CSV table of C-alpha atoms in Angstrom, one decimal:
chain,number,residue,atom,x,y,z
Y,48,MET,CA,-18.5,28.5,-20.9
Y,49,THR,CA,-17.4,25.3,-18.6
Y,50,LEU,CA,-14.6,24.1,-19.9
Y,51,GLN,CA,-13.8,20.2,-18.5
Y,52,HIS,CA,-10.8,17.9,-19.6
Y,53,PHE,CA,-11.6,14.5,-21.3
Y,54,LYS,CA,-11.8,12.9,-17.7
Y,55,GLU,CA,-14.2,14.9,-16.3
Y,56,VAL,CA,-17.0,14.6,-19.2
Y,57,ASP,CA,-19.3,12.2,-18.7
Y,58,ALA,CA,-20.5,11.7,-22.5
Y,59,ASN,CA,-23.1,9.4,-21.4
Y,60,LYS,CA,-24.6,12.0,-19.6
Y,61,ASN,CA,-24.3,15.0,-21.7
Y,62,THR,CA,-24.8,13.2,-25.0
Y,63,ASP,CA,-28.2,14.9,-25.1
Y,64,SER,CA,-27.2,18.3,-24.7
Y,65,SER,CA,-24.4,20.0,-26.3
Y,66,ILE,CA,-20.4,19.4,-25.9
Y,67,ILE,CA,-17.7,21.4,-28.2
Y,68,ILE,CA,-14.4,20.7,-28.0
Y,69,ARG,CA,-12.4,23.5,-28.0
Y,70,CYS,CA,-8.2,24.9,-28.5
Y,71,PRO,CA,-6.7,24.2,-24.6
Y,72,PHE,CA,-4.7,27.4,-24.7
Y,73,ASP,CA,-6.3,30.1,-22.3
Y,74,SER,CA,-6.0,32.8,-24.8
Y,75,CYS,CA,-7.4,30.5,-27.5
Y,76,ASN,CA,-10.6,28.1,-26.8
Y,77,THR,CA,-11.3,28.4,-30.3
Y,78,ARG,CA,-14.2,26.0,-31.8
Y,79,ILE,CA,-12.5,22.5,-32.8
Y,80,ILE,CA,-15.3,20.2,-33.2
Y,81,MET,CA,-18.9,19.9,-32.0
Y,82,LEU,CA,-18.5,16.1,-30.0
Y,83,SER,CA,-21.5,13.8,-31.1
Y,84,ASP,CA,-22.4,10.4,-31.0
Y,85,LYS,CA,-20.4,9.8,-34.2
Y,86,LEU,CA,-17.3,10.9,-33.2
Y,87,LEU,CA,-17.5,9.0,-29.6
Y,88,SER,CA,-18.0,6.3,-31.6
Y,89,ASN,CA,-15.0,6.4,-33.4
Y,90,LYS,CA,-12.9,6.8,-30.4
Y,91,LEU,CA,-9.4,4.6,-30.5
Y,92,ASN,CA,-6.7,3.8,-28.5
Y,93,ILE,CA,-3.2,4.6,-30.3
Y,94,GLN,CA,-0.4,2.8,-29.0
Y,95,ASN,CA,3.2,4.3,-30.0
Y,96,SER,CA,1.2,8.1,-30.8
Y,97,PRO,CA,3.6,11.0,-31.5
Y,98,ASP,CA,3.7,13.0,-28.2
Y,99,MET,CA,0.5,15.7,-28.0
Y,100,VAL,CA,-0.2,18.5,-25.7
Y,101,GLN,CA,-1.1,17.4,-22.6
Y,102,ILE,CA,-3.7,19.8,-20.9
Y,103,SER,CA,-3.9,18.2,-17.6
Y,104,ASP,CA,-1.6,15.3,-15.3
Y,105,ASN,CA,-3.1,12.2,-16.9
Y,106,THR,CA,-1.8,9.1,-16.4
Y,107,ASP,CA,-4.3,6.4,-16.8
Y,108,SER,CA,-5.0,5.1,-20.1
Y,109,LYS,CA,-7.2,7.7,-21.7
Y,110,ALA,CA,-3.6,9.4,-22.5
Y,111,ASN,CA,-3.8,7.2,-25.8
Y,112,GLU,CA,-7.2,7.6,-26.8
Y,113,PHE,CA,-8.4,9.2,-30.2
Y,114,PHE,CA,-11.2,10.4,-32.1
Y,115,LYS,CA,-10.9,9.5,-35.4
Y,116,ILE,CA,-12.7,11.8,-38.4
Y,117,ASN,CA,-12.7,10.9,-41.8
Y,118,ASP,CA,-13.0,14.0,-43.3
Y,119,VAL,CA,-11.3,17.6,-42.9
Y,120,TRP,CA,-14.4,19.4,-43.4
Y,121,ASP,CA,-16.0,17.9,-40.5
Y,122,PHE,CA,-14.0,19.8,-38.5
Y,123,ASP,CA,-15.1,23.8,-37.1
Y,124,ASN,CA,-11.5,25.2,-37.4
Y,125,ILE,CA,-8.2,22.8,-37.4
Y,126,GLY,CA,-4.9,23.8,-38.9
Y,127,VAL,CA,-2.4,21.3,-40.0
Y,128,SER,CA,1.5,21.3,-40.2
Y,129,ARG,CA,3.8,20.9,-42.9
Y,130,PRO,CA,4.6,17.5,-44.1
Y,131,SER,CA,7.0,15.5,-42.0
Y,132,ASP,CA,9.0,12.0,-42.4
Y,133,ASP,CA,10.4,11.8,-39.2
Y,134,ILE,CA,7.1,11.1,-37.1
Y,135,LYS,CA,7.0,8.3,-35.1
Y,136,GLN,CA,4.4,5.8,-36.7
Y,137,PRO,CA,1.4,4.7,-34.4
Y,138,ILE,CA,0.2,1.4,-33.8
Y,139,ILE,CA,-3.8,1.6,-34.5
Y,140,GLU,CA,-6.2,-1.0,-33.9
Y,141,GLU,CA,-9.9,-0.4,-35.5
Y,142,ASN,CA,-12.6,-3.1,-35.3
Y,143,ASN,CA,-10.0,-6.1,-34.3
Y,144,LYS,CA,-7.8,-5.1,-37.6
Y,145,VAL,CA,-4.8,-3.1,-37.3
Y,146,LEU,CA,-4.2,0.4,-39.7
Y,147,ASN,CA,-1.3,1.2,-40.8
Y,148,ILE,CA,-1.3,4.9,-40.6
Y,149,LYS,CA,1.9,6.6,-42.2
Y,150,ILE,CA,1.7,10.2,-40.3
Y,151,GLU,CA,1.8,13.3,-43.0
Y,152,ARG,CA,1.2,16.0,-40.7
Y,153,LEU,CA,0.0,17.4,-36.8
Y,154,LEU,CA,-2.8,18.9,-36.2
Y,155,ILE,CA,-2.8,22.4,-34.8
Y,156,CYS,CA,-5.4,24.8,-33.6
Y,157,SER,CA,-6.1,27.0,-36.5
Y,158,GLU,CA,-6.5,30.4,-34.6
Y,159,CYS,CA,-3.4,30.4,-32.5
Y,160,ASP,CA,-1.0,27.6,-34.0
Y,161,LYS,CA,-0.2,25.7,-31.4
Y,162,GLY,CA,0.2,22.0,-30.8
Y,163,PRO,CA,0.4,19.9,-31.7
Y,164,ILE,CA,-3.6,18.5,-30.4
Y,165,GLY,CA,-4.1,15.3,-33.2
Y,166,PHE,CA,-2.4,13.8,-36.4
Y,167,ALA,CA,-3.1,13.4,-40.0
Y,168,GLY,CA,-2.0,10.3,-42.0
Y,169,LEU,CA,-2.7,8.0,-44.8
Y,170,GLU,CA,-3.3,3.9,-45.0
Y,171,GLU,CA,-1.0,2.1,-46.6
Y,172,ASP,CA,0.4,2.7,-49.5
Y,173,ASP,CA,-2.2,5.4,-49.9
Y,174,THR,CA,-0.6,8.9,-51.5
Y,175,ASP,CA,-3.3,11.2,-52.0
Y,176,VAL,CA,-3.7,13.3,-49.8
Y,177,LYS,CA,-7.7,13.9,-50.1
Y,178,ASN,CA,-8.2,10.4,-48.2
Y,179,LEU,CA,-5.9,11.7,-45.1
Y,180,LYS,CA,-7.2,10.2,-42.2
Y,181,TYR,CA,-7.5,13.0,-38.9
Y,182,PHE,CA,-6.8,11.8,-35.5
Y,183,LEU,CA,-8.1,14.4,-32.3
Y,184,SER,CA,-6.3,13.8,-29.0
Y,185,CYS,CA,-8.8,13.1,-26.1
Y,186,ASN,CA,-6.6,14.8,-24.0
Y,187,SER,CA,-5.1,17.5,-26.0
Y,188,VAL,CA,-8.1,19.4,-25.9
Y,189,LEU,CA,-10.9,20.5,-23.5
Y,190,TYR,CA,-14.5,20.2,-23.1
Y,191,ASP,CA,-17.3,23.1,-23.4
Y,192,ILE,CA,-20.2,21.9,-21.3
Y,193,LYS,CA,-23.4,23.5,-22.0
């Protein structure tokens, strides 16, 4: 298993091979989700995001990059925290439009319960948890290059 940080992954070069996103903690490394073209096309730069686990000294702009996942069932393994009202709200731009996401929960590894590695929230005034959108921090996970 060759684990790399996000800034080391050349997604364009590796789209033909499988890249598995894994939990960043040494004692775990559980498979979280497969890196796909669809996932790469849903990468967003999010300002004012909650603090996430950072697995490298990353001071570049990629620290605010997140993968947007619309369905929890796209994950292989993911856990969520209890609902919380005291999490700062992010500024998310997608397709030149600002999304108003109210963060409901933080994402954690379902195996080791460590994190946060992302967050989940609802758009606008939606209150149906079935409509949660998930945002996985690109720099809070490791990439297993096959």
